[in-house]
Amino acid sequence: MPAMAGGYGIGVDIGSTATKVAVLDAGGAIVHTELMPTGFSSVDAAGRVEGALRAAGFPVDDPDARVVATGYGRIAVPYADKVVTEITCHGIGAARLFGPTGTVVDVGGQDTKVIQLKGGRVAKFAMNDKCAAGTGRFLEIMADRLGVSQAELSALAREGSETKISSMCTVFAESEVISLIGRGVPRSDIARGVIDSVVARVAALAGQSSGGPFFLTGGLCENGFVIERLRAMLGSPVTTCPEARYAGALGAADRARALAC
């Protein structure tokens, strides 16, 4: 087991698509992260997390460890010492990564969250959880329809021309894409339309906040073209980093560390 001075905190963020884990030592440094597909069952994901942590030297039953669960499947983590809402954890994690004041934009598999931070605390938030059209799931569906990966979708989109996909519903938008394919519209143009459709919905939600700086977290934080388009549509800088994928888990680990110390 890694040498750990004092207690340490484990954050488990079970999202609808991906499960993220972060471990912070007593001083707050990140000492371990895990990323895995959630799969069909949050309970199964929680079990796989427990095994992965034990293999990495951070068993959840260590007397020096505390575990906080968050995210879509947070109630499915039987070894959690506490459950904390994803809004709170994403706010804490983003403040740690980017600073105490700004607007967090988190694009998840099934929802998009916009969280306004003031002094490191959540001042207000908005969420789109009624439709997949402005989420990562929409991109997955459309990438599958075009026969490409999400990375390939973005690469295609960067080469494409502006193409309108107007439907607000994923099912109807998919029908639009099928129609565009049938009409012989280049895949690069369709990919551009798909990316712009998602980003426009995210920007509309983010635009309800009091403004930037904007911080992008979630599964799209390493998608360069999405970041470019979001900056353009918001008319404001958008900051992100690879660790932003773990914002919720980092916030949960921070809460867990406070319980352990």
mmCIF file of C-alpha atoms in Angstrom, residues 136-241:
data_model
loop_
_atom_site.group_PDB
_atom_site.id
_atom_site.type_symbol
_atom_site.label_atom_id
_atom_site.label_comp_id
_atom_site.label_asym_id
_atom_site.label_seq_id
_atom_site.Cartn_x
_atom_site.Cartn_y
_atom_site.Cartn_z
ATOM 1 C CA GLY A 136 -22.519 13.700 -24.547
ATOM 2 C CA ARG A 137 -25.048 10.940 -25.250
ATOM 3 C CA PHE A 138 -26.282 12.903 -28.273
ATOM 4 C CA LEU A 139 -22.754 12.954 -29.673
ATOM 5 C CA GLU A 140 -22.420 9.191 -29.101
ATOM 6 C CA ILE A 141 -25.655 8.495 -30.962
ATOM 7 C CA MET A 142 -24.737 10.735 -33.890
ATOM 8 C CA ALA A 143 -21.168 9.403 -34.101
ATOM 9 C CA ASP A 144 -22.587 5.864 -34.273
ATOM 10 C CA ARG A 145 -25.000 6.938 -36.993
ATOM 11 C CA LEU A 146 -22.089 8.335 -39.027
ATOM 12 C CA GLY A 147 -19.965 5.257 -38.346
ATOM 13 C CA VAL A 148 -17.166 7.095 -36.533
ATOM 14 C CA SER A 149 -15.774 7.507 -33.014
ATOM 15 C CA GLN A 150 -16.381 10.716 -31.070
ATOM 16 C CA ALA A 151 -12.771 11.749 -31.702
ATOM 17 C CA GLU A 152 -13.257 11.156 -35.430
ATOM 18 C CA LEU A 153 -16.542 13.086 -35.305
ATOM 19 C CA SER A 154 -14.735 16.171 -34.000
ATOM 20 C CA ALA A 155 -11.941 15.801 -36.557
ATOM 21 C CA LEU A 156 -14.524 15.634 -39.335
ATOM 22 C CA ALA A 157 -16.425 18.599 -37.929
ATOM 23 C CA ARG A 158 -13.320 20.754 -37.947
ATOM 24 C CA GLU A 159 -13.111 20.242 -41.727
ATOM 25 C CA GLY A 160 -16.820 20.749 -42.386
ATOM 26 C CA SER A 161 -18.994 23.690 -43.328
ATOM 27 C CA GLU A 162 -21.841 25.038 -41.215
ATOM 28 C CA THR A 163 -24.879 22.777 -41.499
ATOM 29 C CA LYS A 164 -28.147 23.315 -39.658
ATOM 30 C CA ILE A 165 -29.640 20.571 -37.495
ATOM 31 C CA SER A 166 -32.701 22.251 -36.041
ATOM 32 C CA SER A 167 -34.572 19.538 -34.130
ATOM 33 C CA MET A 168 -34.623 19.926 -30.353
ATOM 34 C CA CYS A 169 -35.278 16.203 -29.845
ATOM 35 C CA THR A 170 -32.601 13.536 -30.250
ATOM 36 C CA VAL A 171 -34.950 11.206 -32.136
ATOM 37 C CA PHE A 172 -35.949 13.889 -34.645
ATOM 38 C CA ALA A 173 -32.370 15.146 -34.915
ATOM 39 C CA GLU A 174 -31.272 11.610 -35.784
ATOM 40 C CA SER A 175 -33.921 11.584 -38.516
ATOM 41 C CA GLU A 176 -32.490 14.859 -39.809
ATOM 42 C CA VAL A 177 -29.017 13.320 -39.926
ATOM 43 C CA ILE A 178 -30.340 10.280 -41.808
ATOM 44 C CA SER A 179 -32.000 12.657 -44.288
ATOM 45 C CA LEU A 180 -28.757 14.599 -44.760
ATOM 46 C CA ILE A 181 -26.862 11.358 -45.376
ATOM 47 C CA GLY A 182 -29.487 10.338 -47.934
ATOM 48 C CA ARG A 183 -29.126 13.645 -49.750
ATOM 49 C CA GLY A 184 -25.389 13.104 -50.078
ATOM 50 C CA VAL A 185 -24.296 15.875 -47.716
ATOM 51 C CA PRO A 186 -20.607 15.323 -46.833
ATOM 52 C CA ARG A 187 -20.005 13.595 -43.510
ATOM 53 C CA SER A 188 -17.750 16.460 -42.442
ATOM 54 C CA ASP A 189 -20.622 18.943 -42.875
ATOM 55 C CA ILE A 190 -23.022 16.696 -40.955
ATOM 56 C CA ALA A 191 -20.449 16.287 -38.174
ATOM 57 C CA ARG A 192 -20.095 20.085 -38.000
ATOM 58 C CA GLY A 193 -23.864 20.398 -37.696
ATOM 59 C CA VAL A 194 -23.962 17.796 -34.915
ATOM 60 C CA ILE A 195 -21.214 19.498 -32.887
ATOM 61 C CA ASP A 196 -22.738 22.946 -33.355
ATOM 62 C CA SER A 197 -26.160 21.634 -32.352
ATOM 63 C CA VAL A 198 -24.842 20.325 -29.025
ATOM 64 C CA VAL A 199 -22.675 23.361 -28.321
ATOM 65 C CA ALA A 200 -25.523 25.778 -29.115
ATOM 66 C CA ARG A 201 -27.729 24.123 -26.476
ATOM 67 C CA VAL A 202 -24.912 24.105 -23.934
ATOM 68 C CA ALA A 203 -24.116 27.775 -24.658
ATOM 69 C CA ALA A 204 -27.784 28.743 -24.319
ATOM 70 C CA LEU A 205 -27.898 27.159 -20.856
ATOM 71 C CA ALA A 206 -24.548 28.647 -19.841
ATOM 72 C CA GLY A 207 -25.654 32.051 -21.112
ATOM 73 C CA GLN A 208 -28.284 32.174 -18.361
ATOM 74 C CA SER A 209 -25.486 32.639 -15.810
ATOM 75 C CA SER A 210 -24.006 35.984 -14.845
ATOM 76 C CA GLY A 211 -21.080 35.359 -17.211
ATOM 77 C CA GLY A 212 -17.491 34.141 -17.211
ATOM 78 C CA PRO A 213 -14.921 33.101 -16.648
ATOM 79 C CA PHE A 214 -16.263 29.760 -17.891
ATOM 80 C CA PHE A 215 -14.786 26.428 -16.814
ATOM 81 C CA LEU A 216 -15.556 23.271 -18.817
ATOM 82 C CA THR A 217 -15.687 19.970 -16.935
ATOM 83 C CA GLY A 218 -16.944 16.514 -17.852
ATOM 84 C CA GLY A 219 -16.266 14.133 -20.689
ATOM 85 C CA LEU A 220 -15.817 16.818 -23.360
ATOM 86 C CA CYS A 221 -13.020 18.684 -21.572
ATOM 87 C CA GLU A 222 -10.411 17.164 -23.921
ATOM 88 C CA ASN A 223 -12.417 17.756 -27.108
ATOM 89 C CA GLY A 224 -10.579 20.649 -28.699
ATOM 90 C CA PHE A 225 -13.164 21.468 -31.366
ATOM 91 C CA VAL A 226 -16.050 21.511 -28.886
ATOM 92 C CA ILE A 227 -14.046 23.922 -26.726
ATOM 93 C CA GLU A 228 -13.358 26.166 -29.729
ATOM 94 C CA ARG A 229 -17.025 26.268 -30.723
ATOM 95 C CA LEU A 230 -18.156 26.877 -27.141
ATOM 96 C CA ARG A 231 -15.759 29.814 -26.843
ATOM 97 C CA ALA A 232 -17.095 31.229 -30.104
ATOM 98 C CA MET A 233 -20.759 30.844 -29.159
ATOM 99 C CA LEU A 234 -20.303 32.246 -25.654
ATOM 100 C CA GLY A 235 -18.019 35.017 -26.905
ATOM 101 C CA SER A 236 -15.852 34.373 -23.866
ATOM 102 C CA PRO A 237 -12.785 32.345 -22.879
ATOM 103 C CA VAL A 238 -13.465 28.784 -21.753
ATOM 104 C CA THR A 239 -10.819 27.209 -19.527
ATOM 105 C CA THR A 240 -10.370 23.483 -19.035
ATOM 106 C CA CYS A 241 -7.718 20.838 -18.317
#
